[in-house]
Structures are given as structure tokens and as C-alpha cells.
mmCIF file of C-alpha atoms in Angstrom:
data_model
loop_
_atom_site.group_PDB
_atom_site.id
_atom_site.type_symbol
_atom_site.label_atom_id
_atom_site.label_comp_id
_atom_site.label_asym_id
_atom_site.label_seq_id
_atom_site.Cartn_x
_atom_site.Cartn_y
_atom_site.Cartn_z
ATOM 1 C CA UNK O 70 21.204 -22.020 -25.473
ATOM 2 C CA UNK O 71 24.295 -21.968 -23.190
ATOM 3 C CA UNK O 72 24.879 -19.451 -20.096
ATOM 4 C CA UNK O 73 28.018 -19.045 -21.448
ATOM 5 C CA UNK O 74 26.926 -17.919 -24.492
ATOM 6 C CA UNK O 75 24.375 -15.858 -22.827
ATOM 7 C CA UNK O 76 26.821 -13.916 -20.594
ATOM 8 C CA UNK O 77 29.026 -12.980 -23.995
ATOM 9 C CA UNK O 78 25.962 -11.904 -25.619
ATOM 10 C CA UNK O 79 24.979 -9.998 -22.721
ATOM 11 C CA UNK O 80 28.106 -8.224 -22.817
ATOM 12 C CA UNK O 81 28.229 -6.955 -26.261
ATOM 13 C CA UNK O 82 24.801 -5.696 -25.156
ATOM 14 C CA UNK O 83 25.577 -3.606 -21.989
ATOM 15 C CA UNK O 84 29.163 -2.895 -23.579
ATOM 16 C CA UNK O 85 27.880 0.753 -24.665
ATOM 17 C CA UNK O 86 26.586 1.293 -21.192
ATOM 18 C CA UNK O 87 29.319 -0.133 -18.931
ATOM 19 C CA UNK O 88 31.762 2.137 -17.123
ATOM 20 C CA UNK O 89 33.537 0.427 -15.490
ATOM 21 C CA UNK O 90 35.994 -2.201 -17.544
ATOM 22 C CA UNK O 91 37.185 -3.973 -15.635
ATOM 23 C CA UNK O 92 33.573 -5.122 -14.565
ATOM 24 C CA UNK O 93 32.947 -5.607 -17.970
ATOM 25 C CA UNK O 94 36.029 -7.223 -18.288
ATOM 26 C CA UNK O 95 34.698 -10.088 -15.965
ATOM 27 C CA UNK O 96 31.747 -10.609 -16.464
ATOM 28 C CA UNK O 97 29.711 -12.985 -14.793
ATOM 29 C CA UNK O 98 26.251 -14.392 -13.297
ATOM 30 C CA UNK O 99 26.926 -12.324 -10.458
ATOM 31 C CA UNK O 100 27.841 -8.897 -12.203
ATOM 32 C CA UNK O 101 26.011 -6.323 -11.038
ATOM 33 C CA UNK O 102 24.427 -3.758 -14.028
ATOM 34 C CA UNK O 103 24.060 -0.526 -11.373
ATOM 35 C CA UNK O 104 26.520 -1.278 -8.552
ATOM 36 C CA UNK O 105 29.488 -3.505 -11.009
ATOM 37 C CA UNK O 106 29.316 -1.984 -14.798
ATOM 38 C CA UNK O 107 27.862 1.472 -13.218
ATOM 39 C CA UNK O 108 25.423 1.477 -15.740
ATOM 40 C CA UNK O 109 23.825 4.333 -15.408
ATOM 41 C CA UNK O 110 19.694 3.849 -14.557
ATOM 42 C CA UNK O 111 18.394 6.111 -17.241
ATOM 43 C CA UNK O 112 20.543 3.530 -19.272
ATOM 44 C CA UNK O 113 19.814 0.582 -17.627
ATOM 45 C CA UNK O 114 16.228 1.108 -19.791
ATOM 46 C CA UNK O 115 18.282 0.972 -22.806
ATOM 47 C CA UNK O 116 20.115 -2.259 -22.007
ATOM 48 C CA UNK O 117 16.537 -3.858 -21.418
ATOM 49 C CA UNK O 118 15.293 -2.595 -24.704
ATOM 50 C CA UNK O 119 18.142 -4.150 -26.171
ATOM 51 C CA UNK O 120 17.533 -7.441 -24.704
ATOM 52 C CA UNK O 121 13.695 -7.371 -25.885
ATOM 53 C CA UNK O 122 15.561 -6.658 -29.724
ATOM 54 C CA UNK O 123 18.280 -8.997 -29.778
ATOM 55 C CA UNK O 124 15.529 -11.387 -28.078
ATOM 56 C CA UNK O 125 12.297 -10.706 -29.844
ATOM 57 C CA UNK O 126 11.034 -10.461 -26.358
ATOM 58 C CA UNK O 127 8.720 -8.520 -24.485
ATOM 59 C CA UNK O 128 10.019 -7.896 -20.565
ATOM 60 C CA UNK O 129 6.639 -6.409 -18.604
ATOM 61 C CA UNK O 130 6.844 -4.330 -15.932
ATOM 62 C CA UNK O 131 7.675 -8.054 -13.071
ATOM 63 C CA UNK O 132 10.803 -9.106 -14.826
ATOM 64 C CA UNK O 133 11.949 -5.519 -14.938
ATOM 65 C CA UNK O 134 12.167 -5.042 -11.424
ATOM 66 C CA UNK O 135 14.135 -7.877 -11.562
ATOM 67 C CA UNK O 136 16.438 -6.839 -13.982
ATOM 68 C CA UNK O 137 19.723 -5.087 -12.483
ATOM 69 C CA UNK O 138 22.459 -8.248 -12.876
ATOM 70 C CA UNK O 139 23.779 -10.465 -14.867
ATOM 71 C CA UNK O 140 22.200 -13.323 -13.412
ATOM 72 C CA UNK O 141 18.243 -12.439 -13.181
ATOM 73 C CA UNK O 142 18.305 -11.012 -16.729
ATOM 74 C CA UNK O 143 19.849 -14.396 -18.013
ATOM 75 C CA UNK O 144 16.939 -16.341 -15.795
ATOM 76 C CA UNK O 145 14.515 -13.762 -17.792
ATOM 77 C CA UNK O 146 15.371 -14.415 -21.559
ATOM 78 C CA UNK O 147 15.443 -18.451 -20.539
ATOM 79 C CA UNK O 148 11.439 -18.135 -19.203
ATOM 80 C CA UNK O 149 10.794 -15.615 -21.897
ATOM 81 C CA UNK O 150 12.389 -17.885 -24.466
ATOM 82 C CA UNK O 151 11.144 -20.924 -23.296
ATOM 83 C CA UNK F 39 24.153 29.395 -7.878
ATOM 84 C CA UNK F 40 26.633 27.227 -8.771
ATOM 85 C CA UNK F 41 29.754 27.030 -7.940
ATOM 86 C CA UNK F 42 31.932 27.725 -11.191
ATOM 87 C CA UNK F 43 35.051 26.222 -10.260
ATOM 88 C CA UNK F 44 35.901 22.642 -11.600
ATOM 89 C CA UNK F 45 37.846 20.763 -9.508
ATOM 90 C CA UNK F 46 38.050 17.341 -11.023
ATOM 91 C CA UNK F 47 35.882 17.254 -13.317
ATOM 92 C CA UNK F 48 33.187 17.764 -11.069
ATOM 93 C CA UNK F 49 31.929 22.053 -10.350
ATOM 94 C CA UNK F 50 31.720 22.521 -6.696
ATOM 95 C CA UNK F 51 31.352 25.361 -4.378
ATOM 96 C CA UNK F 52 32.869 28.184 -4.559
ATOM 97 C CA UNK F 53 32.935 29.730 -0.983
ATOM 98 C CA UNK F 54 31.127 27.819 0.978
ATOM 99 C CA UNK F 55 31.383 23.939 1.272
ATOM 100 C CA UNK F 56 28.093 23.706 1.840
ATOM 101 C CA UNK F 57 24.841 26.231 0.375
ATOM 102 C CA UNK F 58 22.768 26.862 3.505
ATOM 103 C CA UNK F 59 19.317 26.401 2.415
ATOM 104 C CA UNK F 60 20.262 28.398 -0.935
ATOM 105 C CA UNK F 61 20.707 24.848 -3.430
ATOM 106 C CA UNK F 62 16.831 23.996 -2.464
ATOM 107 C CA UNK F 63 14.327 25.619 -4.669
ATOM 108 C CA UNK F 64 11.089 25.529 -5.896
ATOM 109 C CA UNK F 65 10.742 23.651 -9.162
ATOM 110 C CA UNK F 66 10.430 25.846 -12.265
ATOM 111 C CA UNK F 67 8.083 23.499 -13.948
ATOM 112 C CA UNK F 68 5.593 23.381 -11.312
ATOM 113 C CA UNK F 69 4.596 25.510 -8.038
ATOM 114 C CA UNK F 70 6.016 24.842 -4.781
ATOM 115 C CA UNK F 71 4.454 22.144 -2.210
ATOM 116 C CA UNK F 72 1.681 22.518 -0.140
ATOM 117 C CA UNK F 73 2.865 22.781 3.640
ATOM 118 C CA UNK F 74 0.576 20.732 6.137
ATOM 119 C CA UNK F 75 0.971 17.192 4.170
ATOM 120 C CA UNK F 76 2.540 15.602 6.687
ATOM 121 C CA UNK F 77 3.323 11.764 5.586
ATOM 122 C CA UNK F 78 2.402 8.979 8.087
ATOM 123 C CA UNK F 79 4.485 6.437 6.334
ATOM 124 C CA UNK F 80 6.732 4.023 7.387
ATOM 125 C CA UNK F 81 9.393 5.522 5.294
ATOM 126 C CA UNK F 82 9.145 8.723 7.231
ATOM 127 C CA UNK F 83 11.920 7.657 9.876
ATOM 128 C CA UNK F 84 14.376 5.160 9.849
ATOM 129 C CA UNK F 85 14.716 4.282 13.736
ATOM 130 C CA UNK F 86 18.079 3.193 15.040
ATOM 131 C CA UNK F 87 18.171 3.334 18.792
ATOM 132 C CA UNK F 88 14.541 4.409 19.072
ATOM 133 C CA UNK F 89 16.551 8.102 17.676
ATOM 134 C CA UNK F 90 13.971 8.261 14.580
ATOM 135 C CA UNK F 91 16.198 9.441 11.683
ATOM 136 C CA UNK F 92 14.496 11.332 8.716
ATOM 137 C CA UNK F 93 14.838 9.124 5.505
ATOM 138 C CA UNK F 94 16.296 11.661 2.219
ATOM 139 C CA UNK F 95 16.952 11.227 -0.839
ATOM 140 C CA UNK F 96 18.347 13.485 -4.287
ATOM 141 C CA UNK F 97 19.678 12.955 -7.983
ATOM 142 C CA UNK F 98 21.390 15.164 -10.336
ATOM 143 C CA UNK F 99 21.477 14.765 -13.278
ATOM 144 C CA UNK F 100 23.918 16.586 -15.863
ATOM 145 C CA UNK F 101 22.462 17.530 -18.799
ATOM 146 C CA UNK F 102 24.429 17.598 -21.536
ATOM 147 C CA UNK F 103 26.189 14.630 -19.642
ATOM 148 C CA UNK F 104 21.825 12.704 -20.243
ATOM 149 C CA UNK F 105 21.885 13.972 -23.902
ATOM 150 C CA UNK F 106 25.168 12.495 -24.481
ATOM 151 C CA UNK F 107 24.242 8.592 -22.966
ATOM 152 C CA UNK F 108 20.617 9.129 -23.358
ATOM 153 C CA UNK F 109 18.262 8.756 -26.318
ATOM 154 C CA UNK F 110 14.950 9.225 -24.993
ATOM 155 C CA UNK F 111 13.004 9.689 -28.012
ATOM 156 C CA UNK F 112 13.837 5.930 -28.947
ATOM 157 C CA UNK F 113 11.028 3.331 -29.212
ATOM 158 C CA UNK F 114 9.083 2.002 -26.654
ATOM 159 C CA UNK F 115 11.532 4.073 -24.220
ATOM 160 C CA UNK F 116 9.436 6.359 -21.958
ATOM 161 C CA UNK F 117 7.062 3.792 -21.511
ATOM 162 C CA UNK F 118 9.083 1.608 -19.527
ATOM 163 C CA UNK F 119 10.007 4.263 -16.934
ATOM 164 C CA UNK F 120 7.192 6.434 -17.249
ATOM 165 C CA UNK F 121 3.297 6.397 -16.925
ATOM 166 C CA UNK F 122 0.786 7.926 -19.381
ATOM 167 C CA UNK F 123 -0.124 10.160 -17.905
ATOM 168 C CA UNK F 124 4.053 10.927 -16.941
ATOM 169 C CA UNK F 125 3.843 10.979 -20.235
ATOM 170 C CA UNK F 126 1.848 13.742 -21.252
ATOM 171 C CA UNK F 127 3.788 16.469 -18.916
ATOM 172 C CA UNK F 128 6.828 15.504 -21.909
ATOM 173 C CA UNK F 129 8.037 18.300 -23.920
ATOM 174 C CA UNK F 130 12.005 18.282 -24.171
ATOM 175 C CA UNK F 131 14.927 17.617 -21.920
ATOM 176 C CA UNK F 132 14.089 19.643 -19.116
ATOM 177 C CA UNK F 133 10.976 17.695 -18.181
ATOM 178 C CA UNK F 134 11.915 14.770 -19.101
ATOM 179 C CA UNK F 135 14.740 14.557 -16.998
ATOM 180 C CA UNK F 136 13.456 16.442 -14.024
ATOM 181 C CA UNK F 137 10.688 12.789 -13.971
ATOM 182 C CA UNK F 138 13.386 10.741 -13.667
ATOM 183 C CA UNK F 139 15.501 13.325 -10.962
ATOM 184 C CA UNK F 140 12.686 13.173 -9.087
ATOM 185 C CA UNK F 141 11.823 9.134 -9.346
ATOM 186 C CA UNK F 142 15.789 8.392 -8.929
ATOM 187 C CA UNK F 143 15.125 10.574 -5.558
ATOM 188 C CA UNK F 144 12.390 8.924 -4.514
ATOM 189 C CA UNK F 145 13.730 5.862 -4.758
ATOM 190 C CA UNK F 146 16.426 6.185 -3.305
ATOM 191 C CA UNK F 147 14.455 6.921 0.160
ATOM 192 C CA UNK F 148 12.853 3.706 -0.673
ATOM 193 C CA UNK F 149 15.645 1.749 -0.898
ATOM 194 C CA UNK F 150 17.038 2.829 2.253
ATOM 195 C CA UNK F 151 14.171 2.401 4.272
ATOM 196 C CA UNK F 152 13.308 -0.900 2.789
ATOM 197 C CA UNK F 153 17.270 -2.443 2.023
ATOM 198 C CA UNK F 154 15.697 -3.704 -1.125
ATOM 199 C CA UNK F 155 16.348 -3.274 -4.628
ATOM 200 C CA UNK F 156 14.104 -2.985 -7.191
ATOM 201 C CA UNK F 157 14.416 -1.236 -9.921
ATOM 202 C CA UNK F 158 10.306 -0.976 -11.257
ATOM 203 C CA UNK F 159 10.234 2.995 -12.215
ATOM 204 C CA UNK F 160 6.490 3.036 -13.035
ATOM 205 C CA UNK F 161 5.844 2.185 -9.406
ATOM 206 C CA UNK F 162 6.758 5.512 -8.006
ATOM 207 C CA UNK F 163 4.614 7.554 -9.550
ATOM 208 C CA UNK F 164 3.586 11.590 -10.644
ATOM 209 C CA UNK F 165 1.003 13.006 -8.148
ATOM 210 C CA UNK F 166 0.446 16.296 -8.244
ATOM 211 C CA UNK F 167 2.442 19.620 -8.674
ATOM 212 C CA UNK F 168 6.138 18.003 -6.814
ATOM 213 C CA UNK F 169 4.187 15.243 -5.141
ATOM 214 C CA UNK F 170 4.727 11.072 -5.889
ATOM 215 C CA UNK F 171 3.688 8.058 -4.988
ATOM 216 C CA UNK F 172 4.740 4.517 -4.358
ATOM 217 C CA UNK F 173 2.208 2.192 -2.965
ATOM 218 C CA UNK F 174 0.003 4.287 -1.724
ATOM 219 C CA UNK F 175 2.636 6.543 -0.111
ATOM 220 C CA UNK F 176 3.624 10.533 -1.147
ATOM 221 C CA UNK F 177 6.884 12.215 -1.297
ATOM 222 C CA UNK F 178 7.447 15.962 -1.760
ATOM 223 C CA UNK F 179 10.134 17.136 -4.375
ATOM 224 C CA UNK F 180 11.949 19.897 -4.765
ATOM 225 C CA UNK F 181 13.888 20.513 -7.539
ATOM 226 C CA UNK F 182 16.992 22.846 -8.890
ATOM 227 C CA UNK F 183 16.365 22.950 -13.014
ATOM 228 C CA UNK F 184 19.065 25.473 -14.709
ATOM 229 C CA UNK F 185 19.910 25.071 -18.044
ATOM 230 C CA UNK F 186 22.566 22.300 -17.262
ATOM 231 C CA UNK F 187 21.472 20.629 -14.145
ATOM 232 C CA UNK F 188 18.816 19.446 -12.509
ATOM 233 C CA UNK F 189 18.587 18.870 -8.984
ATOM 234 C CA UNK F 190 15.838 16.718 -7.425
ATOM 235 C CA UNK F 191 15.635 16.199 -3.202
ATOM 236 C CA UNK F 192 12.515 14.048 -2.322
ATOM 237 C CA UNK F 193 11.843 13.826 1.135
ATOM 238 C CA UNK F 194 8.669 11.548 2.905
ATOM 239 C CA UNK F 195 8.461 14.230 4.934
ATOM 240 C CA UNK F 196 7.787 17.562 3.948
ATOM 241 C CA UNK F 197 8.547 19.705 7.200
ATOM 242 C CA UNK F 198 12.311 18.463 6.246
ATOM 243 C CA UNK F 199 12.840 21.043 3.651
ATOM 244 C CA UNK F 200 13.850 24.037 5.662
ATOM 245 C CA UNK F 201 16.566 21.490 7.743
ATOM 246 C CA UNK F 202 17.905 20.216 4.393
ATOM 247 C CA UNK F 203 20.643 21.868 2.748
ATOM 248 C CA UNK F 204 23.088 20.796 -0.548
ATOM 249 C CA UNK F 205 26.572 20.176 -0.118
ATOM 250 C CA UNK F 206 28.582 20.435 -3.466
ATOM 251 C CA UNK F 207 31.993 19.521 -2.051
ATOM 252 C CA UNK F 208 32.843 16.271 -3.168
ATOM 253 C CA UNK F 209 35.728 16.322 -0.333
ATOM 254 C CA UNK F 210 33.187 16.827 2.942
ATOM 255 C CA UNK F 211 33.560 13.619 4.791
ATOM 256 C CA UNK F 212 31.233 10.988 5.325
ATOM 257 C CA UNK F 213 31.868 6.805 6.319
ATOM 258 C CA UNK F 214 29.047 4.111 4.934
ATOM 259 C CA UNK F 215 26.870 2.517 7.593
ATOM 260 C CA UNK F 216 26.540 -1.611 7.623
ATOM 261 C CA UNK F 217 24.563 -1.718 4.928
ATOM 262 C CA UNK F 218 26.950 0.537 2.417
ATOM 263 C CA UNK F 219 24.290 4.186 3.001
ATOM 264 C CA UNK F 220 26.309 7.288 3.480
ATOM 265 C CA UNK F 221 26.321 8.888 6.572
ATOM 266 C CA UNK F 222 27.241 11.474 8.896
ATOM 267 C CA UNK F 223 27.302 11.489 12.716
ATOM 268 C CA UNK F 224 24.678 9.131 12.516
ATOM 269 C CA UNK F 225 22.562 10.940 10.448
ATOM 270 C CA UNK F 226 21.645 9.583 7.138
ATOM 271 C CA UNK F 227 22.769 11.374 4.162
ATOM 272 C CA UNK F 228 22.017 11.071 0.628
ATOM 273 C CA UNK F 229 24.297 10.884 -2.291
ATOM 274 C CA UNK F 230 24.305 11.573 -6.241
ATOM 275 C CA UNK F 231 26.547 12.296 -9.235
ATOM 276 C CA UNK F 232 26.366 12.497 -13.236
ATOM 277 C CA UNK F 233 28.765 14.256 -15.212
ATOM 278 C CA UNK F 234 30.065 16.949 -13.654
ATOM 279 C CA UNK F 235 27.907 17.323 -10.957
ATOM 280 C CA UNK F 236 28.602 15.985 -7.649
ATOM 281 C CA UNK F 237 25.663 17.066 -4.395
ATOM 282 C CA UNK F 238 24.865 16.020 -1.340
ATOM 283 C CA UNK F 239 22.002 16.576 0.974
ATOM 284 C CA UNK F 240 22.111 17.052 4.688
ATOM 285 C CA UNK F 241 20.190 17.986 7.348
ATOM 286 C CA UNK F 242 21.985 21.647 8.553
ATOM 287 C CA UNK F 243 23.115 20.440 11.865
ATOM 288 C CA UNK F 244 25.489 18.335 11.760
#
């Protein structure tokens, strides 16, 4: 799966939780879930669960620690799918 | 306890912008912390220009907003953020968000001390009563729990509690340091907002 497809899929996942619509519209590899999209930290759990369900992967604690931005999320998904 | 004036969708204090200590109340679920337990960890103080600056963290949760935004009954939700022992404490919305506000406020201290981002709610664990632990280090919390909100304050050294006050006026002047952390007069303050609520915890003397 190419990066652009992954970002588009992540965009759909974070949409219900993102409070900054402009940042969501401009989502890219450098987008931070909390600082840019203003996703509240309790909803970051939902993002992680949604990613797990969508890709049928398990995000362990070690990976979860890094799930604060698009770049890390892509890396984690790619690693788990490999 | 809470101001009733609603301004700009946020509830602010009625008369005094900062409630002198009155906002720091004991937790309703568990009893007060035991005095005399002092952490000696590096996170007690931030040292800038040889001045020791005590670290504080706080987290406020609007229970109405949380009820709309979060479904903690979703499968696997609780196990991602709470240990089995913590999950056994959970009875309702209030216990979930009390635990979460404690972890968030402790995280704010750790984040400030280490300047590292780490989304690891399971690394901050409930220890006993109002004490949570992170990497062996104790952190002490106090929470105000109402039907509308939960507000938790965390410190590494419980002797700091009497020196703290809660300010619920979002117009209070503060600035951010080079790391983006909120400060007043070279002293760190902690800010939290959620839904209708905004809170700052600061030392009374600034």
C-alpha cells in the first residue's frame, strides 16, 4: 500500500475525533494527532482501536507509545502488515 | 464551588479569578494522601538558573463532553489504558474519568520534566489511594469530583499541595517558555481545558 493511500485511510479514521478541520483537510506525514488535529488524548485510544480493526493488526504498548502523529502511525501499520 | 457565570462557552469563577486553595479538594473516592511521603525523584523540581521549580500537572474533564465524545465501554478500550487492577476500580463514568485525569495530570509532570512525548497510559499506574507511580516514582494527586466535571492536580512532592491554587479564569496572563510550556513569572503553571471548563494550577505566590 502506498503512503498516500494510507494517509487517506488514516484521514477517514481520525475524522470523527479531529477538532481542527483545517489541519484535517491538510493532513500529511508531519501532522500531529494531538497538537495539530486537536484530538483529545482519550480519543487517541479510539484512533488506535480503529486502526487495529481496519488493518486487523494488534498495536502493542511499545507501538502505542509512538502513535502521536501520522508518520509514526504509518510506520507502525506498515511494520505490522509486513 | 464552581463559578456559575458562563462566558465564551466556558465556566469561569464568579468573583475571585483564582480560588485560594478552595479548588483543591480531597478526592471523593479515596481518602486523602498521607503526609510525610516525599518523593526524592528528579521530577520533584525543574532546575532553571539554579532555582528549583516545583512541577505540577492538572487535568480537567467535562463529564458531559466526555459522555458524548468517548465510549469507554467499547471493546478493548479500557485494557489499552488501564491495568487490570485499575479496571477493577471502575464502576461508572466518574471512576473511569477520575483514573484518566490522574494519569493525564501525572503525564503532564513527566512530559515537562523529560520533554518527551510518549503515549503510554499503562506506564502510569494506580498505586494506592491518591498515589500513582511512573517508573518506580510516586506521584500524588488530589481531585475535585462533581456531577459536571472532574479536576485532578498531580505533584511529585505532596508538601506542595498547600502552596497551590486553582484558577478558572481563562483570561489570566501567562506565557510559554521555549518548550511551549505555560509559565508565570518564571514559575511553571499547568493548564487544562475540556468542554465547558478551563483550569490553571499555579503556586499561590505568583
